[in-house]
Coordinates of C-alpha atoms and ligand atoms in Angstrom, one line a residue:
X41 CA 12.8 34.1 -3.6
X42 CA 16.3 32.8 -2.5
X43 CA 16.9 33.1 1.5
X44 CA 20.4 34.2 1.7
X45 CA 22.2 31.4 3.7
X46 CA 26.3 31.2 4.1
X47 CA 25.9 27.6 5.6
X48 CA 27.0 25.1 2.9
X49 CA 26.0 21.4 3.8
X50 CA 28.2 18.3 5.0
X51 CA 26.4 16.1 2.6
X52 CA 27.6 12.9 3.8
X53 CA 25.0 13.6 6.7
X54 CA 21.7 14.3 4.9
X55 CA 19.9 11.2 2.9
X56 CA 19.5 11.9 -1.0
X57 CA 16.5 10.4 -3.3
X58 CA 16.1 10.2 -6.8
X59 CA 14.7 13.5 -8.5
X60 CA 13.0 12.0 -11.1
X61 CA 9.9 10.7 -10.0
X62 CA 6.6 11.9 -11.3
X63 CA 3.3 10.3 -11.4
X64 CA -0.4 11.6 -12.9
X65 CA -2.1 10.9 -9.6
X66 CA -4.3 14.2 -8.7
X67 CA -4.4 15.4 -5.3
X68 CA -8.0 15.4 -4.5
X69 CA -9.2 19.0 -4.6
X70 CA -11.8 20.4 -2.4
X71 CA -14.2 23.8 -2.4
X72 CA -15.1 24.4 0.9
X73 CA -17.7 26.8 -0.2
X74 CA -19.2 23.9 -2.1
X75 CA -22.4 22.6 0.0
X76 CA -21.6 18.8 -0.9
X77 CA -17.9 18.8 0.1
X78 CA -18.3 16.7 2.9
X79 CA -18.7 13.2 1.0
X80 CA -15.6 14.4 -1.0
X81 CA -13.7 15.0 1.9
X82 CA -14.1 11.7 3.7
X83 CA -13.8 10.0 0.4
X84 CA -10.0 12.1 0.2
X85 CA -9.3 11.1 3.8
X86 CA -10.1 7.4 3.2
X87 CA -8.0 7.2 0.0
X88 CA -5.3 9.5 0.5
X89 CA -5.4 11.0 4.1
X90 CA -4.2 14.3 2.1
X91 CA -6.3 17.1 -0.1
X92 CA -5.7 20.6 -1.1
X93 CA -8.8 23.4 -0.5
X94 CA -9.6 26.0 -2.1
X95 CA -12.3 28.9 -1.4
X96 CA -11.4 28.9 2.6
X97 CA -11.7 31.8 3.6
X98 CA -8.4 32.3 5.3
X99 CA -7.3 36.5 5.1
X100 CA -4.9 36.5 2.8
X101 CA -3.2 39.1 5.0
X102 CA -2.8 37.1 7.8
X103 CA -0.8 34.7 5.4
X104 CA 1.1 37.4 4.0
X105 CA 2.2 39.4 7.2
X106 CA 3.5 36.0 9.1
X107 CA 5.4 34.9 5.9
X108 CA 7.3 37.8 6.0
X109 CA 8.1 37.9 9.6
X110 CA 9.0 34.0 8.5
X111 CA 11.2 35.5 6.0
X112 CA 12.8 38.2 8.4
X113 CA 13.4 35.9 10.7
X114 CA 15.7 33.1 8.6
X115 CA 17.6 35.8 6.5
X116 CA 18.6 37.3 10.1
X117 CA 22.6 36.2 10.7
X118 CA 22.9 32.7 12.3
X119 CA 24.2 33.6 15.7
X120 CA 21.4 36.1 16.0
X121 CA 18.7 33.3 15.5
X122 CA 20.4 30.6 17.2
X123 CA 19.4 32.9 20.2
X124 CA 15.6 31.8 19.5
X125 CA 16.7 28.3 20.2
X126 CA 17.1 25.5 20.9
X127 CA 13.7 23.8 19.8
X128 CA 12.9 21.9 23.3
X129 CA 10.5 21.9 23.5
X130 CA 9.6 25.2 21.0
X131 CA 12.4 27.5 19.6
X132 CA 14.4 27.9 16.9
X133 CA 16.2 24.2 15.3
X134 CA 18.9 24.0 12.7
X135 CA 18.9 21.2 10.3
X136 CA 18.5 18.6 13.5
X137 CA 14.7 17.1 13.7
X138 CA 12.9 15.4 16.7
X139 CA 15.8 13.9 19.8
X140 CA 16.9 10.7 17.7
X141 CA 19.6 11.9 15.0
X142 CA 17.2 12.8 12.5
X143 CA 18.3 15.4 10.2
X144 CA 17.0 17.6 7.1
X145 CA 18.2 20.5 4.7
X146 CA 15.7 22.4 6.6
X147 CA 15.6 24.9 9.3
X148 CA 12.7 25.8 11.4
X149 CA 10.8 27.7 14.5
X150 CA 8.3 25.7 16.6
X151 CA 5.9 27.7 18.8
X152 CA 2.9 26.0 20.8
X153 CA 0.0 27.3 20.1
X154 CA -1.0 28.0 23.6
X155 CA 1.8 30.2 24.8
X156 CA 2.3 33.8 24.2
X157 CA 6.1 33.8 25.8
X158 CA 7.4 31.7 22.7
X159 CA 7.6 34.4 20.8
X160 CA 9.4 36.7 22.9
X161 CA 13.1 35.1 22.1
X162 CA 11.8 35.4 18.1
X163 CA 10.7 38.9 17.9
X164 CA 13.7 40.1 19.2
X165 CA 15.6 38.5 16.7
X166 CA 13.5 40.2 14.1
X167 CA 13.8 43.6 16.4
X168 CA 9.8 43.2 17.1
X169 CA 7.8 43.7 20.2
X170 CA 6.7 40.0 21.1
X171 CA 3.3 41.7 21.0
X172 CA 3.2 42.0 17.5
X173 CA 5.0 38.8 16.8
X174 CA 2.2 37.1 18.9
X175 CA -0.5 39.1 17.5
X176 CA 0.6 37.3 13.9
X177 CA 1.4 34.3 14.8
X178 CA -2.2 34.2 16.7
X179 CA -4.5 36.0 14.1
X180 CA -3.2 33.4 11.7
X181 CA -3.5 30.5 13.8
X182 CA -7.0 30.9 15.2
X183 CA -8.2 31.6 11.4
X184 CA -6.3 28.1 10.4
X185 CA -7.7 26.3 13.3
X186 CA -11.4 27.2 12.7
X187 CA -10.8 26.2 9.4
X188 CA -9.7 23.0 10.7
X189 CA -12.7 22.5 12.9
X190 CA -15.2 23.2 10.2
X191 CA -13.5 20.4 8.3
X192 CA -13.1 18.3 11.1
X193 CA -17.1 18.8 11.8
X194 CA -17.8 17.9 8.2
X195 CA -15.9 14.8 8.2
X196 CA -17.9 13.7 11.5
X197 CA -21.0 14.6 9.8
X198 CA -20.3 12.6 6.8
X199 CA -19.2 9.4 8.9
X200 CA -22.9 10.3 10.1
X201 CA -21.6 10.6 13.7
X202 CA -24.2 12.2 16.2
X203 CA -21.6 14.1 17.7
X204 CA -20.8 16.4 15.3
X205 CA -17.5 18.0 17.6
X206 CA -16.4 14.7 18.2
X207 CA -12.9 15.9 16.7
X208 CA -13.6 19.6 16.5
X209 CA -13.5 19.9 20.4
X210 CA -10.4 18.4 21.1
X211 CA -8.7 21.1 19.0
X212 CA -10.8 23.9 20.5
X213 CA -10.1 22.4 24.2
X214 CA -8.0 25.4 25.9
X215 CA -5.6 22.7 27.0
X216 CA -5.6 21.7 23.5
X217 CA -1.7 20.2 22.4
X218 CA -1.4 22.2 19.5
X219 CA 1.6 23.0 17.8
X220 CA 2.2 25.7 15.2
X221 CA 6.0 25.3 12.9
X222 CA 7.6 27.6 10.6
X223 CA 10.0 25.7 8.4
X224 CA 12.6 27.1 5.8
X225 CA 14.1 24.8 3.4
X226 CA 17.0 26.9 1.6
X227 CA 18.0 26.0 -1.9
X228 CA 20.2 23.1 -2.4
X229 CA 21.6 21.8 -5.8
X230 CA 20.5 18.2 -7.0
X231 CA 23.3 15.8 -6.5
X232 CA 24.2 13.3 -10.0
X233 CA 20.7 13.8 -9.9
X234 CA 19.6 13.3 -6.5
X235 CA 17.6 15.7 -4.2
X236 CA 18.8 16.2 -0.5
X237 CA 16.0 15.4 2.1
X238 CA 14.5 18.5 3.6
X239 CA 12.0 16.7 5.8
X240 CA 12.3 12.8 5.8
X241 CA 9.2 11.1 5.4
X242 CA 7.2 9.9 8.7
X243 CA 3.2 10.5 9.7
X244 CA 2.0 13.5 11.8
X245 CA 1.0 12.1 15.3
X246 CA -1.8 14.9 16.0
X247 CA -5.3 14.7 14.4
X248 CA -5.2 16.9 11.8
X249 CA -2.6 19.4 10.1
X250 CA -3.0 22.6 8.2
X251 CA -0.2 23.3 5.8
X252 CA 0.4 26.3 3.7
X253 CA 3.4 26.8 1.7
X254 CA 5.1 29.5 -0.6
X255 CA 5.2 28.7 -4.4
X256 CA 8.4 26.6 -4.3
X257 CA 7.6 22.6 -4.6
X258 CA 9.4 20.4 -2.5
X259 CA 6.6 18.1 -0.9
X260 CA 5.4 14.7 -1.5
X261 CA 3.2 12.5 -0.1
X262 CA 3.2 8.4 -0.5
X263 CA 0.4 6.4 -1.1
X264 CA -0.7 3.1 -0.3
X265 CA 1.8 1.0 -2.3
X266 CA 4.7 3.3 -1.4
X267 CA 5.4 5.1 -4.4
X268 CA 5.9 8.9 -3.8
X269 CA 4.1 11.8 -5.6
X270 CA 4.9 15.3 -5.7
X271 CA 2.3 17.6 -4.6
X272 CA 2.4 20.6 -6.9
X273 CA 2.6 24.1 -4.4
X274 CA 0.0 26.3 -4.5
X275 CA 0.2 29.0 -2.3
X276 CA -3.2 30.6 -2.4
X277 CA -4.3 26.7 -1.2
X278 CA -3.9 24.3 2.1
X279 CA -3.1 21.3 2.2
X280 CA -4.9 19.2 5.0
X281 CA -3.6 15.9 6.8
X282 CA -4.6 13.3 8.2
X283 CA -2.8 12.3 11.8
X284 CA -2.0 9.2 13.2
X285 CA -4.9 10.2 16.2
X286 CA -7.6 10.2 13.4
X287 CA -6.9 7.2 12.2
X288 CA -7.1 5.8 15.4
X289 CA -10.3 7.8 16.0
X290 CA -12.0 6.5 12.8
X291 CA -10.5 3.0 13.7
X292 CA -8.2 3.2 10.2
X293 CA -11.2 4.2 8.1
X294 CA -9.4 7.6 7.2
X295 CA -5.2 7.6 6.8
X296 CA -2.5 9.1 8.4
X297 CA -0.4 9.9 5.2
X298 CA 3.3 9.3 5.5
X299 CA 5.1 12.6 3.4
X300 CA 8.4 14.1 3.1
X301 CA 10.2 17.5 1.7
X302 CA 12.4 17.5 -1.3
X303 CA 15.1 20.5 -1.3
X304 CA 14.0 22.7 -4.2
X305 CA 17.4 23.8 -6.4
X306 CA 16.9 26.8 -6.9
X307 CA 14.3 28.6 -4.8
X308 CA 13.9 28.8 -1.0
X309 CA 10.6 27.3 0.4
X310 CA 8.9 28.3 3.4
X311 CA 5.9 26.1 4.9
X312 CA 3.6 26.9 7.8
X313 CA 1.9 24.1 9.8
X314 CA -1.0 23.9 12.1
X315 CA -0.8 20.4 13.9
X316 CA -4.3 20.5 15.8
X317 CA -3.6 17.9 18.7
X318 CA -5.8 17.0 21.7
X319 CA -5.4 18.2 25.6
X320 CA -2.5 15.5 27.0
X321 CA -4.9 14.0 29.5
X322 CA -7.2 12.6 26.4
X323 CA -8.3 9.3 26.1
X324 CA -7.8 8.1 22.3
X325 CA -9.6 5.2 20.8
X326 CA -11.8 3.8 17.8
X327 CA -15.2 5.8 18.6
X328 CA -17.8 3.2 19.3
X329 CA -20.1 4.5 16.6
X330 CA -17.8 3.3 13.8
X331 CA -17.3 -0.2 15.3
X332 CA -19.0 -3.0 14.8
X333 CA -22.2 -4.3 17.5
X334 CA -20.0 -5.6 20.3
X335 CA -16.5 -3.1 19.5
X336 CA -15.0 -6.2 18.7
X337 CA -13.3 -5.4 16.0
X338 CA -11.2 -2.2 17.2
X339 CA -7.5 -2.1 15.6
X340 CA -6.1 -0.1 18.0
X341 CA -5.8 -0.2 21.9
X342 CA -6.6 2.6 23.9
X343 CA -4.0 5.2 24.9
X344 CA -3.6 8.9 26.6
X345 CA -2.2 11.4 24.0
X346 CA 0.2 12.2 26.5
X347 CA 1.4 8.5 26.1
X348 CA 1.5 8.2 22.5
X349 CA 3.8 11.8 22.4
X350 CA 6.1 10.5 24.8
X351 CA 6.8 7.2 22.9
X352 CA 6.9 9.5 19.6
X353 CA 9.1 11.3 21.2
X354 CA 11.5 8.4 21.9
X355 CA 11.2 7.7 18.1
X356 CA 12.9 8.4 14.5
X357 CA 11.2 10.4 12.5
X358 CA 10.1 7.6 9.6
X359 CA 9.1 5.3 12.5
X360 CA 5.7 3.7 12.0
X361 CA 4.5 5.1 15.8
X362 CA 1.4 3.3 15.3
X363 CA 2.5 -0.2 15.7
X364 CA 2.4 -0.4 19.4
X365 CA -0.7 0.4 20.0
X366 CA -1.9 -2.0 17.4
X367 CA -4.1 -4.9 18.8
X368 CA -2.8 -8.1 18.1
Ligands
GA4_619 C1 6.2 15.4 13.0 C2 5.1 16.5 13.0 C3 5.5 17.8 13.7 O1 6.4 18.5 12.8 C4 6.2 17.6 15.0 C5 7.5 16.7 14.7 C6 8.4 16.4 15.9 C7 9.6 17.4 15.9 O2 10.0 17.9 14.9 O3 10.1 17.6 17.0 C8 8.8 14.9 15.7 C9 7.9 14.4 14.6 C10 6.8 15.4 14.4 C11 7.4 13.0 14.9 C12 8.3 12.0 15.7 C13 9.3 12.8 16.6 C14 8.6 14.1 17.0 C15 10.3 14.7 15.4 C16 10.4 13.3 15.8 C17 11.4 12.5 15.4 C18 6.5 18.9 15.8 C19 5.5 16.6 15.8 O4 4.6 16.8 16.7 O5 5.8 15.3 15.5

């Protein structure tokens, strides 16, 4: 699938990385319907902050009939969806990411997941009722977000915390800072064999995020020693991340992985993101269970999620946000 486009790209602007980079590092795979997943899962979170599962449940439907409003949506002339923007805080964004100059070959719609009115400037770009926009957007993102719960109950169960919704119930708080994004990376040619950026790399800030992509490869995720490797797409899969608020939770027992977007040559990709965050007023911190007698050996201070956004807000995109709420 090629999304017709008629912008062509300043490249001096956009960063460019080698294309030849491969590795035989497997993605840790995990079948939800499997009874032991839950060792396997904080086992994945601990070594990669990143897996892929399979057997979740998730309507295919509900995929299908948002993708294509997706795809509606970015094939629809640019001064029709530059009404839907811009992104501040959710709307339509154009190649420009975040409030600090970052850029990608990559353009996008965020939507909270709280707010019915977001879709209203989008549907009419597509020539919807927001109603049915909304209704999408919603059905999918209440099935992605149990999902994530369940997975977020398992991990506190298999870090044999009492509270089994430690995490779960931040995400299913009504004032729960959630935030739901549509990206579109169109195709872009390698360059003396070089791929543009679509999405530089950086670390979610939420808790955890819930990514689902068309067939088209593009993403990679970096591990410990900072090599890069490509995660192959699957699109009847998710991909689950760690974010930088569960590694503060679990003390940096699981990781907030850092991952980026390659432009794909050829084919267009199109991503859809659950980023389950807590309600602004929450107090984040190592949970006492997982620290030593006597919490003496937290790594982090504590902080209100509404503080960490606003400084990761004031931040560049590969930033390491973490850093200043690091105890000494
Ligand atoms: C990364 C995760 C989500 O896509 C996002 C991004 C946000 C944005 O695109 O506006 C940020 C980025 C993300 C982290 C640092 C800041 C904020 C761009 C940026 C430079 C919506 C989010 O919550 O944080």
């Amino acid at each position: 699938m090629v999304i017709m486009s008629k912008q062509y790209p300043k490249m001096e602007q956009f960063c460019v990385v080698n294309s030849s980079q491969s590795t035989n590092t497997l993605i840790p795979l995990i079948d939800l319907s499997q009874p032991d997943s839950k060792s396997c899962l904080v086992k994945a979170c601990e070594e990669f902050g990143f897996f892929k599962v399979i057997n979740h449940g998730i309507p295919t439907e509900f995929i299908s009939r948002l993708e294509s409003k997706a795809i509606k949506f970015f094939s629809s002339p640019m001064c029709e969806k530059e009404k839907a923007g811009p992104p501040n805080p959710v709307g339509y964004g154009n190649k420009s990411i975040g409030r600090n100059g970052d850029v990608g070959w990559v353009e996008y719609l965020l939507l909270s997941t709280n707010s019915e009115n977001d879709c209203q400037r989008i549907a009419s770009v597509v020539g919807e009722t927001p109603e049915n926009f909304s209704l999408c957007v919603n059905n999918y993102v209440k099935a992605v977000k149990k999902m994530a719960c369940d997975i977020l109950e398992m991990l506190a169960d298999g870090l044999m915390i009492q509270q089994k919704n430690v995490f779960s119930e931040l995400l299913m708080d009504k004032q729960s800072d959630s935030v739901f994004r549509l990206n579109h990376y169109p195709p872009c040619p390698v360059l003396h064999g070089k791929n543009l950026i679509g999405f530089g790399e950086h670390t979610d800030p939420q808790i955890i995020s819930v990514l689902r992509s068309n067939n088209t490869s593009g993403l990679q995720i970096s591990l410990k020693e900072g090599s890069w490797i490509p995660v192959p797409a699957d699109q009847d899969s998710f991909f689950i991340n760690v974010g930088d608020s569960l590694q503060v939770m679990t003390n940096g027992r699981f990781k907030s992985v850092r991952h980026r977007v390659l432009a794909n040559s050829y084919k267009s990709r199109v991503s859809m993101i659950y980023f389950g965050g807590p309600p602004l007023s929450e107090k984040i911190a190592p949970l006492p269970s997982l620290l030593k007698e006597g919490n003496n050996n937290s790594l982090y201070k504590e902080f209100t999620w509404l503080e960490y956004k606003r400084s990761a807000f004031k931040s560049k995109l590969a930033d390491n946000r973490l850093c200043l709420f690091e105890k000494i």
